[in-house]
CSV table of C-alpha atoms in Angstrom, one decimal:
chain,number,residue,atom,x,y,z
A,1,UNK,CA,-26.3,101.1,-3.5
A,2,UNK,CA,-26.1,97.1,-2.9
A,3,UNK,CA,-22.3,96.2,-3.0
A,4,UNK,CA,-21.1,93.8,-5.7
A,5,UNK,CA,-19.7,90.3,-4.9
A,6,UNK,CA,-16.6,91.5,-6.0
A,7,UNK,CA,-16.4,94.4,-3.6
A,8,UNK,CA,-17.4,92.0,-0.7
A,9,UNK,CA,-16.0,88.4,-1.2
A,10,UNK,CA,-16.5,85.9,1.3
A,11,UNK,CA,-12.5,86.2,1.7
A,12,UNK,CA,-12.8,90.3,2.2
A,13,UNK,CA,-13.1,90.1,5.8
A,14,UNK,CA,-11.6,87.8,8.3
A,15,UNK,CA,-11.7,87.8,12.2
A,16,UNK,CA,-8.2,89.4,12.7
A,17,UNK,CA,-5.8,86.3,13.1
A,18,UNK,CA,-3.0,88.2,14.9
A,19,UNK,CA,-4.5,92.3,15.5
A,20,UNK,CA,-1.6,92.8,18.1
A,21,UNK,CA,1.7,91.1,16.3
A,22,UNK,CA,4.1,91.1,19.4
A,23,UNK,CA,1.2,90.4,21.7
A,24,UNK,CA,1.3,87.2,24.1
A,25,UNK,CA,-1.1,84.6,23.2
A,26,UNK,CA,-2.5,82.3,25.6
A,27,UNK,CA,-2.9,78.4,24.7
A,28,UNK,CA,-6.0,78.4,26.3
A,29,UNK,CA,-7.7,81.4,24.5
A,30,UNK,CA,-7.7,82.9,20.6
A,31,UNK,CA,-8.2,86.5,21.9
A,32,UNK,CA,-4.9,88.4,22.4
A,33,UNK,CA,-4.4,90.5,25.1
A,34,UNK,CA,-4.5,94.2,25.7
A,35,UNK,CA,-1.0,94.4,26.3
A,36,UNK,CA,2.3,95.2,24.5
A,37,UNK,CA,4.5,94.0,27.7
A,38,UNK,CA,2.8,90.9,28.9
A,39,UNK,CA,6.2,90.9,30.9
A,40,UNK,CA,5.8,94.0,32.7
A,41,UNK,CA,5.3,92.7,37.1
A,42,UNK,CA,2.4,95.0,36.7
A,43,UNK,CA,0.3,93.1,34.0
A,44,UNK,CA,1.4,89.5,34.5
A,45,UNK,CA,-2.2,88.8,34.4
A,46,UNK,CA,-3.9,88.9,31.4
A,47,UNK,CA,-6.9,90.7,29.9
A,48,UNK,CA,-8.3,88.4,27.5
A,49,UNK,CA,-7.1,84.9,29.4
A,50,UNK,CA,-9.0,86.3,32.4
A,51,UNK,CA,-12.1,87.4,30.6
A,52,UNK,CA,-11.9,83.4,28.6
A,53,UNK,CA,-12.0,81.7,31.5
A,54,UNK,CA,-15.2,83.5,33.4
A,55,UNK,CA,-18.0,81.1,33.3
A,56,UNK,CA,-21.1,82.2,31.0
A,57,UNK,CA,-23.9,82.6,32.2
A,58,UNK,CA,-26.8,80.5,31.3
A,59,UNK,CA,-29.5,83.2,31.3
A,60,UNK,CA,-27.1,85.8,28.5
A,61,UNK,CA,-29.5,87.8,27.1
A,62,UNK,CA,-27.7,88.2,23.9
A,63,UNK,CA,-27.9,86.2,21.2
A,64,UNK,CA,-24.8,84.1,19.8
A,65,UNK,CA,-26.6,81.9,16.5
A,66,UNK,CA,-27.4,83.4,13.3
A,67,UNK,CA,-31.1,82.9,12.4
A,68,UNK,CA,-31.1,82.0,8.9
A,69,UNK,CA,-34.3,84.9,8.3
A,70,UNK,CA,-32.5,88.0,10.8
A,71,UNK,CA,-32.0,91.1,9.0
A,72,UNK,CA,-29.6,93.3,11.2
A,73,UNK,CA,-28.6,96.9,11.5
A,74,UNK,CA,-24.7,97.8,12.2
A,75,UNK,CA,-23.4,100.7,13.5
A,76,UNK,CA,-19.8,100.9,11.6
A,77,UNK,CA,-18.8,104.8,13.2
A,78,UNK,CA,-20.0,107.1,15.9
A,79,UNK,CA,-19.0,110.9,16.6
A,80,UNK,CA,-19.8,110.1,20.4
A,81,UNK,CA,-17.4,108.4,22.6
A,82,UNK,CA,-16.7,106.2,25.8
A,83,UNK,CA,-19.8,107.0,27.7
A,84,UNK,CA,-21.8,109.3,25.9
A,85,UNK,CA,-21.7,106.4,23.2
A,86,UNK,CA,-24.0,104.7,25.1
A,87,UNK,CA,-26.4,107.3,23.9
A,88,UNK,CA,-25.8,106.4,20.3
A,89,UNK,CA,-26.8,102.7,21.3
A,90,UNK,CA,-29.8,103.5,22.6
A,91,UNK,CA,-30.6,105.3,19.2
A,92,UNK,CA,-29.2,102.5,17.2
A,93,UNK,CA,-31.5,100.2,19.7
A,94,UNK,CA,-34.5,101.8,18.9
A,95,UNK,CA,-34.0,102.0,15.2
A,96,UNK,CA,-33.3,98.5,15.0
A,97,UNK,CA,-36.6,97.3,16.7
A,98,UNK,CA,-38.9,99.8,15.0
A,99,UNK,CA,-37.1,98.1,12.0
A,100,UNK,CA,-37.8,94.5,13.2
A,101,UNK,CA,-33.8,94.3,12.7
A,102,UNK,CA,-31.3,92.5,15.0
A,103,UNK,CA,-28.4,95.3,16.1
A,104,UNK,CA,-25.2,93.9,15.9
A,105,UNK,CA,-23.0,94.6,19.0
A,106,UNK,CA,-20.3,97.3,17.4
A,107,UNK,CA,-16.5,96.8,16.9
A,108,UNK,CA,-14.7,99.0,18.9
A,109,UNK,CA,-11.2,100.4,19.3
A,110,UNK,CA,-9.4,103.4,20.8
A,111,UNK,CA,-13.0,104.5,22.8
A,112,UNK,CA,-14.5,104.9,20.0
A,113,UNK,CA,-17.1,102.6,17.7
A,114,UNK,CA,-15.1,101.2,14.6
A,115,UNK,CA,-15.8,99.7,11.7
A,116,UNK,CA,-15.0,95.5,11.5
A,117,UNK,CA,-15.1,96.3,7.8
A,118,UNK,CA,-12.2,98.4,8.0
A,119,UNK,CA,-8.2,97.7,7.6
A,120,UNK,CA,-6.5,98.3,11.1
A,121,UNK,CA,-9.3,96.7,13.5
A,122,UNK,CA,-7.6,94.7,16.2
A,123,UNK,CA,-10.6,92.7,17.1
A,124,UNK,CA,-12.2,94.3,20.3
A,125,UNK,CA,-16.1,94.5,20.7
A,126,UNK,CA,-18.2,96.5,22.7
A,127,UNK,CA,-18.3,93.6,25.4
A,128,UNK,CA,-14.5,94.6,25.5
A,129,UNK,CA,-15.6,98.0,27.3
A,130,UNK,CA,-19.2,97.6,29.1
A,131,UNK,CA,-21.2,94.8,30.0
A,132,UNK,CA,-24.1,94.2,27.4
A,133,UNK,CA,-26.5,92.4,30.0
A,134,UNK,CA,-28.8,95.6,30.3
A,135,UNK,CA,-28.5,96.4,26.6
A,136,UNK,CA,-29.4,93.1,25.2
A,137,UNK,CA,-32.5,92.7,27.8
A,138,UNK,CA,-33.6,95.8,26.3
A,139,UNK,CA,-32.5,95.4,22.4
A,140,UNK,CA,-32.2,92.2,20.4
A,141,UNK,CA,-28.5,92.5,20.1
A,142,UNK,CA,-26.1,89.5,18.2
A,143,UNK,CA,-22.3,89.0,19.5
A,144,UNK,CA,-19.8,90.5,16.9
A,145,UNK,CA,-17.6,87.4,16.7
A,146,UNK,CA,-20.5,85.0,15.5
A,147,UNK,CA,-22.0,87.6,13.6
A,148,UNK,CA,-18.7,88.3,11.6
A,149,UNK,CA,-17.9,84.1,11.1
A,150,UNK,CA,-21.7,84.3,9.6
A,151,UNK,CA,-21.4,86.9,7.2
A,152,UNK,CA,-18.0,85.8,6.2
A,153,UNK,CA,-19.0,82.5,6.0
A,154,UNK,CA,-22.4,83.3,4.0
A,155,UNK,CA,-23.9,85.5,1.1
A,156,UNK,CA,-25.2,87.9,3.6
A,157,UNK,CA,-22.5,90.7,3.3
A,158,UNK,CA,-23.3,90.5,-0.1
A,159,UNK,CA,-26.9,91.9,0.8
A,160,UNK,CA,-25.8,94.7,2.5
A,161,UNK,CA,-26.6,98.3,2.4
A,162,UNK,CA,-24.8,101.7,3.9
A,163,UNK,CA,-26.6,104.7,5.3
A,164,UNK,CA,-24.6,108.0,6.4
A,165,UNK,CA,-26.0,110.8,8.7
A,166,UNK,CA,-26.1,114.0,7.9
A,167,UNK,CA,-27.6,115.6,10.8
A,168,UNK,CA,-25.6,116.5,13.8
A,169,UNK,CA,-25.7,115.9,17.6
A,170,UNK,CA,-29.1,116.3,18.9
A,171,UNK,CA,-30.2,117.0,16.2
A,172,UNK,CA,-33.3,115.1,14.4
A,173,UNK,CA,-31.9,112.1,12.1
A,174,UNK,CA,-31.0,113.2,8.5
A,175,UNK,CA,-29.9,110.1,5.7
A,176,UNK,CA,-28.1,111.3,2.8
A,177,UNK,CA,-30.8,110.5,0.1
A,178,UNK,CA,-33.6,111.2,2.0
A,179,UNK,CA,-36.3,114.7,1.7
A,180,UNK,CA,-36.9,114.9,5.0
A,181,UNK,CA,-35.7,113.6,8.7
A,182,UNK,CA,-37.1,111.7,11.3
A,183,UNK,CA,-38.2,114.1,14.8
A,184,UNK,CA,-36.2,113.0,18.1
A,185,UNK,CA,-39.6,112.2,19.6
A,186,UNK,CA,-40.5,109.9,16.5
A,187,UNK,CA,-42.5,106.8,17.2
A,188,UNK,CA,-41.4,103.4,16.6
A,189,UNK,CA,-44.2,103.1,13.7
A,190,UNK,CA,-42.5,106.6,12.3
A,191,UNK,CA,-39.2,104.9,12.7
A,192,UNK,CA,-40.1,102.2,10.5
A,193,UNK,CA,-41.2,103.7,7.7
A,194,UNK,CA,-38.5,106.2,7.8
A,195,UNK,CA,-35.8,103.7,7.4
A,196,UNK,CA,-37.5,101.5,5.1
A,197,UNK,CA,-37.8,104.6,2.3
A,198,UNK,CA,-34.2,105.3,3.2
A,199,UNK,CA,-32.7,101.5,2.8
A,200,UNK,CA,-35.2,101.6,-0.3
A,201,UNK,CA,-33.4,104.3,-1.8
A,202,UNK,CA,-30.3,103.9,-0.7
A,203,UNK,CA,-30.5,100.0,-2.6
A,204,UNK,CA,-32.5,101.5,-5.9
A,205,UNK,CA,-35.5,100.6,-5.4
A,206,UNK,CA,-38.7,102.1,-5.3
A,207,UNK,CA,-40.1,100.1,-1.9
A,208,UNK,CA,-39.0,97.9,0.7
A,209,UNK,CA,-39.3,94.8,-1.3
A,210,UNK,CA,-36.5,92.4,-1.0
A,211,UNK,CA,-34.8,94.5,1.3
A,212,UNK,CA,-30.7,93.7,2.3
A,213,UNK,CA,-30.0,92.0,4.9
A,214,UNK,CA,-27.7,94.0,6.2
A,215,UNK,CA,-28.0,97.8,6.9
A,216,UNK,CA,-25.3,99.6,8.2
A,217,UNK,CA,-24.7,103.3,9.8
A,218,UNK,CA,-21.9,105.3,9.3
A,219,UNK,CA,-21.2,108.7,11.5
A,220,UNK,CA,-24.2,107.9,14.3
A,221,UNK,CA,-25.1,110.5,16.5
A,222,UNK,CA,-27.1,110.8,19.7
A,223,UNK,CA,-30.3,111.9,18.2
A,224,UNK,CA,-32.9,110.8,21.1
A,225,UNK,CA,-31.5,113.0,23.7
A,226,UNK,CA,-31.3,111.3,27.3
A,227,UNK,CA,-32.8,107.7,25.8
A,228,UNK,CA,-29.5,106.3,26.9
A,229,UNK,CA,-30.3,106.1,30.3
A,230,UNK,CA,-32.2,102.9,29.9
A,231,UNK,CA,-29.4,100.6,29.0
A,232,UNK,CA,-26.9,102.1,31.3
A,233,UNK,CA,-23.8,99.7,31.0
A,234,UNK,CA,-21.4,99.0,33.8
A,235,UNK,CA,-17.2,98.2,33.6
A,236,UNK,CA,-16.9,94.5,32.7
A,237,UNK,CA,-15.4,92.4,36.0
A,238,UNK,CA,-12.3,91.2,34.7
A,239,UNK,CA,-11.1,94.9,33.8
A,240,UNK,CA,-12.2,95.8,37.4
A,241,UNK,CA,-10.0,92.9,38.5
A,242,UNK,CA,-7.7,94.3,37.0
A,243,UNK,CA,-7.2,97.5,38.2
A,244,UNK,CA,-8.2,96.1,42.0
A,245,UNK,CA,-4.8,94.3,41.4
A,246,UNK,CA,-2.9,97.4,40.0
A,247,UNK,CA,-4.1,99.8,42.5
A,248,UNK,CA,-3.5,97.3,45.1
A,249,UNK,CA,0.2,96.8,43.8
A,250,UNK,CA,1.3,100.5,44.0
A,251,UNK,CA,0.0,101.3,47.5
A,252,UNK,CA,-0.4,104.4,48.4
A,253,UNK,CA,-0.3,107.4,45.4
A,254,UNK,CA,-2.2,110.1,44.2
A,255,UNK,CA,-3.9,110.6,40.7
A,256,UNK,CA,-4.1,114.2,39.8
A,257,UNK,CA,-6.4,114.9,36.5
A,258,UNK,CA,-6.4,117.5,34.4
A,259,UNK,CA,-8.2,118.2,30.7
A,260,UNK,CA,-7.3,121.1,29.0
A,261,UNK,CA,-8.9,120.6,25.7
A,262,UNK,CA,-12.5,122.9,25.5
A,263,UNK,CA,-10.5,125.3,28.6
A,264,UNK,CA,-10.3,129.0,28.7
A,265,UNK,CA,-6.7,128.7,28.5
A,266,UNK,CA,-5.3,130.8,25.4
A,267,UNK,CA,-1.7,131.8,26.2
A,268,UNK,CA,1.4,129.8,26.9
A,269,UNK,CA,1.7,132.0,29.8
A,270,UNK,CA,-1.5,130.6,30.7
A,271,UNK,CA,-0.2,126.9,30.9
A,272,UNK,CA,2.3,127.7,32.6
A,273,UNK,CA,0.9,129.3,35.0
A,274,UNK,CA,-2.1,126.8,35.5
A,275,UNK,CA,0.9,123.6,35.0
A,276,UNK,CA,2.7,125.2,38.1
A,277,UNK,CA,-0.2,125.7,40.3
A,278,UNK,CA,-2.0,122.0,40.0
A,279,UNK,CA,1.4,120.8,40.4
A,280,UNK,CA,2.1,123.2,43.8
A,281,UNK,CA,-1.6,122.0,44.8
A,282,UNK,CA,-1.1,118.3,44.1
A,283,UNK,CA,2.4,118.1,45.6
A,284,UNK,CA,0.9,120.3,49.0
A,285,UNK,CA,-2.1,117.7,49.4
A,286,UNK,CA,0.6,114.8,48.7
A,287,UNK,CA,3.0,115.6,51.8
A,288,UNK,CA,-0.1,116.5,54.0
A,289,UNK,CA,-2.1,113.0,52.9
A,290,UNK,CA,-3.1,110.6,56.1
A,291,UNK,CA,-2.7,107.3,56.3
A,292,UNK,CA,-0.5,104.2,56.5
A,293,UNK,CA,1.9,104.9,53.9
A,294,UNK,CA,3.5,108.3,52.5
A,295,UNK,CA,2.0,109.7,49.4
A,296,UNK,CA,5.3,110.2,47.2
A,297,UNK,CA,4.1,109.1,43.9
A,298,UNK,CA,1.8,110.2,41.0
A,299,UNK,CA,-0.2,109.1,38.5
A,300,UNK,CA,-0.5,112.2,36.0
A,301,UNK,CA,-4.1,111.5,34.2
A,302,UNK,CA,-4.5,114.5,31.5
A,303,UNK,CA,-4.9,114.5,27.5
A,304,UNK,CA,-1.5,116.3,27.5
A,305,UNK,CA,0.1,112.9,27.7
A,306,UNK,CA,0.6,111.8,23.9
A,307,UNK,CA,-2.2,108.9,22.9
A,308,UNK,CA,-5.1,109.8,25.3
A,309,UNK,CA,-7.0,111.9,22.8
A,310,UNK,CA,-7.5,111.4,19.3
A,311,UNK,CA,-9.4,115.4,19.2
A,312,UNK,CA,-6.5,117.9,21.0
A,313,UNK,CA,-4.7,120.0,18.5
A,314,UNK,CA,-1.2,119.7,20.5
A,315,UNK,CA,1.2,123.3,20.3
A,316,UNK,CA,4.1,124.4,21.9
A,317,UNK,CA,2.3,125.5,25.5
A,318,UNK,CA,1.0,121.9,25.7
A,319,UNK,CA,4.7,120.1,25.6
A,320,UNK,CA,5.7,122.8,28.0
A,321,UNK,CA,2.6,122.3,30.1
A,322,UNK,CA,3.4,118.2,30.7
A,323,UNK,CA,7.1,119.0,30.7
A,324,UNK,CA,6.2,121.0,33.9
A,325,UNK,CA,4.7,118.6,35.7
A,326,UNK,CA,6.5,115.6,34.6
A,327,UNK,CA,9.3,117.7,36.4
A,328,UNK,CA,7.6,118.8,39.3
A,329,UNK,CA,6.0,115.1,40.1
A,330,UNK,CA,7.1,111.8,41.2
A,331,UNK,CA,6.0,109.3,38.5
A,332,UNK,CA,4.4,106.5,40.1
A,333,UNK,CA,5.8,103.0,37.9
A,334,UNK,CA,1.7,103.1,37.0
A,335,UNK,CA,2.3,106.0,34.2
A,336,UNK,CA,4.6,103.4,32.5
A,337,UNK,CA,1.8,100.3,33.3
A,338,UNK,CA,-0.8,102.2,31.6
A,339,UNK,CA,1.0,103.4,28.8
A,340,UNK,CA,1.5,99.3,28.2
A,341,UNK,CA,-2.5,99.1,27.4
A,342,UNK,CA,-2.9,99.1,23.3
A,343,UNK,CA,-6.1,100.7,23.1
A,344,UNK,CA,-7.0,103.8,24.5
A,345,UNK,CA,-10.2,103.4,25.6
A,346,UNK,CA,-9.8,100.1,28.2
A,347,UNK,CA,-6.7,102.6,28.8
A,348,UNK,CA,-9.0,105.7,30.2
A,349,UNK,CA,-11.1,103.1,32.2
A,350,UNK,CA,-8.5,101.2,33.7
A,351,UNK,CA,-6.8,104.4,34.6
A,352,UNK,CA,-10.5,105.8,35.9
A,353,UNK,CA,-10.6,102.7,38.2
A,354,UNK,CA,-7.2,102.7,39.3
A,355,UNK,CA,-7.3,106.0,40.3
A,356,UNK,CA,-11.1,105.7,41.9
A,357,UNK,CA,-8.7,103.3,44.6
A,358,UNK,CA,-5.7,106.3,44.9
A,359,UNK,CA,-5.2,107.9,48.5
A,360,UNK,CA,-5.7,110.8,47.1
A,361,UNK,CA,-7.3,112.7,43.7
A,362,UNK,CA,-6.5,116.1,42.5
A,363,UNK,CA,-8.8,117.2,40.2
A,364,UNK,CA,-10.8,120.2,39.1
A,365,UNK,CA,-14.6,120.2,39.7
A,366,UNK,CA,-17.2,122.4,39.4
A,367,UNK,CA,-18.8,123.4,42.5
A,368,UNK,CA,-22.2,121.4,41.8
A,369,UNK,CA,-20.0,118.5,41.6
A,370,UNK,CA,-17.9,119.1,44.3
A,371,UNK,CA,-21.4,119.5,46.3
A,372,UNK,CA,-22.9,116.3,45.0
A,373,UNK,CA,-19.8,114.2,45.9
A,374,UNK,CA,-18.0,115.8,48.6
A,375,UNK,CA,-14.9,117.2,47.0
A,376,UNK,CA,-13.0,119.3,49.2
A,377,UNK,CA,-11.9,122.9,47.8
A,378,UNK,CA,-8.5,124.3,48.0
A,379,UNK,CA,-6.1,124.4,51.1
A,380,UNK,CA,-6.8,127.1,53.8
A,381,UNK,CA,-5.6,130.4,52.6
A,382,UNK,CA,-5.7,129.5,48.8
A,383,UNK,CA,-8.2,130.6,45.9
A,384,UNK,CA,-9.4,128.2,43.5
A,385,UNK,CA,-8.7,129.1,39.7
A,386,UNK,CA,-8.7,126.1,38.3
A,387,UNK,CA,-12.2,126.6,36.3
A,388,UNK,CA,-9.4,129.0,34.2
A,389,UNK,CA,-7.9,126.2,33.5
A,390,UNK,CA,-9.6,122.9,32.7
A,391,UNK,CA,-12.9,121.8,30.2
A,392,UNK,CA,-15.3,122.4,33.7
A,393,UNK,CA,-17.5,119.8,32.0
A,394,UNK,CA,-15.2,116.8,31.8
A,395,UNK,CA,-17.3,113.7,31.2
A,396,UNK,CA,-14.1,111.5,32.4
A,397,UNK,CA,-14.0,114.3,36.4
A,398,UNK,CA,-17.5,113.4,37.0
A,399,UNK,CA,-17.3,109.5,36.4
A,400,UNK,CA,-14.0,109.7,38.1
A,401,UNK,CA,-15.3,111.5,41.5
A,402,UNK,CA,-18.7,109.7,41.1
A,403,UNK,CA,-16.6,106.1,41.3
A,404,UNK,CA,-14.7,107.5,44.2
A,405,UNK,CA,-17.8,108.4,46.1
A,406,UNK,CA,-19.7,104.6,45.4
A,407,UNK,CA,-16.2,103.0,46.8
A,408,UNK,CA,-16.1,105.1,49.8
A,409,UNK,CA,-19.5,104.3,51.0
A,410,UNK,CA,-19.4,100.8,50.0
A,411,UNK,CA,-16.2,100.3,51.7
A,412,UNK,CA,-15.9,103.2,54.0
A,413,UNK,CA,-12.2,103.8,53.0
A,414,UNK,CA,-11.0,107.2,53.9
A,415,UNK,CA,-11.1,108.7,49.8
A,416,UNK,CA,-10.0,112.3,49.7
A,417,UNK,CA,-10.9,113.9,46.8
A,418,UNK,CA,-9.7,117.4,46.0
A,419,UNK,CA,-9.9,120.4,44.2
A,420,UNK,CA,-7.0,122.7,43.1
């Protein structure tokens, strides 16, 4: 149903003034920065000041003014993540232009889409975690922050309308309300007529007459299998800046990787016995790494870690597990630095880009992978049995090795990338 004024005054929602209280501010720029210890030597420079201070360019693809007429579609929450949420984009894309609706980039915050609506947003965007060039040449696609001083600003969140999925992943698209669902292979033309009967209902009406001007999607799913591959987003430059400066700080280290969540593992037996070996593995590779400076130090990249995953049900063999390596390792000051970043998701890519620069990776990969992207196996007279151990299907191993490979041939660094 239409929300009342009274739900949605013009004084409900406000741009957060202040989402990070003890964050620095800079005089220069109203976003705050991603960081808790703007005094750490590691992350003297800025996020957000960095990002203000890039020049626009003139040809930006997407749109920054309200047109008075635009009806939009908003994605408010996802189940996907990081980069499989690109998927739900490129669904959200193409139900917004066989609507003749203008998507509105999504709120994000810990990697996942968020609702701006919602108490607890600290005023990140999608822009925060991808660049939208590719999305917005293929989508008409409005800027959050303009769209947000609009609609607070205006009637138009008065005219607004929520749809929720039913359906899950891959599956075709199901609206609570609606008989029937619209086929993953459904035209634009089937598109449109599927969402206007479902904003129809969903408002009380029996057509599409007067429809809100607002439509917005709760609980999205990838529904279109592989459609995301068209607007294929890359890491916005000033976060790559950023972890070019980090990397470059520390050196020489080693990133070793592990994901345990979705593993065969069942004991605690088990986790210790997998915790000792990709620490024996990591630390051998470490003392027998070539180069110009010593590997000594670590960077410990693994959902064990307290804040990296929102979906790992911790016990008893997981403390023991990181207590284990936290023991056997030598902490590079990097742990701390990332643990300084506020969100989790420009956490995970600044730590997947730091660690694409590290002398060394350990990491678990399945042999395709290690095929496709030359990952060296094991140490002579050891036996890989770290598929035992690790979710052999890690979204965040194949970016990781992937980025490692692109930086090696671009800048024909010696990048040795192993598997335990």
């Amino acid at each position: 149903m239409l929300r009342t004024a009274q739900q949605l005054s013009p004084t409900a929602h406000r741009l957060p003034s202040s989402p990070l209280p003890t964050a620095h501010r800079s005089p220069t720029s109203p976003l705050p920065t991603l960081y808790r210890s703007p005094a750490s030597p590691l992350l003297h420079s800025h996020y957000h000041y960095n990002r203000s201070r890039l020049p626009r360019s003139r040809a930006d693809p997407c749109l920054s003014k309200v047109e008075p007429s635009a009806t939009f579609l908003q994605v408010a929450t996802a189940y996907e993540q990081t980069h499989k949420a690109q998927g739900v984009l490129a669904d959200a894309g193409f139900y917004a232009e066989a609507a003749g609706r203008v998507l509105v980039e999504p709120a994000v915050q810990d990697s996942r889409i968020y609702d701006p609506w919602a108490a607890g947003w600290r005023g990140l965007s999608l822009s925060d975690y991808w660049t939208l060039t590719t999305l917005c040449r293929s989508t008409r696609l409005m800027r959050l922050k303009p769209f947000l001083l609009h609609a607070t600003a205006s009637a138009l969140a008065h005219s607004r309308v929520d749809l929720h999925v039913l359906s899950r992943l891959n599956q075709p698209l199901m609206l609570r309300g609606m008989a029937r669902s619209l086929a993953v292979d459904a035209s634009a033309e089937e598109a449109r007529s599927y969402f206007r009967e479902a904003v129809a209902a969903a408002a009380g009406r029996k057509d599409g007459s007067d429809a809100p001007r607002l439509v917005v999607l709760h609980d999205l799913k990838r529904h279109r299998p592989g459609d995301y591959a068209r607007i294929r987003m890359e890491t916005p430059l000033p976060l790559m800046q950023q972890a070019h400066a980090l990397a470059h700080s520390a050196r020489s280290f080693a990133c070793v990787q592990w994901r345990t969540e979705g593993s065969p593992m069942q004991s605690n037996a088990a986790f210790g016995r997998c915790a000792n070996a990709l620490a024996g593995a990591s630390l051998s590779r470490m003392v027998s790494a070539a180069g110009p400076y010593p590997v000594t130090e670590a960077v410990l990249l693994s959902d064990l870690i307290e804040g990296n995953s929102d979906t790992l049900h911790r016990s008893a063999a997981h403390a023991a597990a990181k207590a284990v390596l936290f023991s056997r390792l030598r902490l590079s000051p990097l742990q701390r630095a990332f643990r300084a970043v506020n969100d989790s998701g420009v956490r995970a890519m600044l730590e997947l880009h730091v660690c694409a620069r590290a002398a060394i990776v350990v990491t678990c990969a399945h042999p395709q992978l290690m095929a496709a992207f030359g990952v060296e196996g094991p140490a002579a007279g050891q036996r890989s049995n770290c598929l035992g151990c690790v979710k052999a299907n890690s979204g965040f191993t194949r970016h990781l090795v992937e980025t490692r490979a692109r930086l090696q041939a671009r800048a024909h660094q010696s990048l040795r990338t192993y598997s335990w």
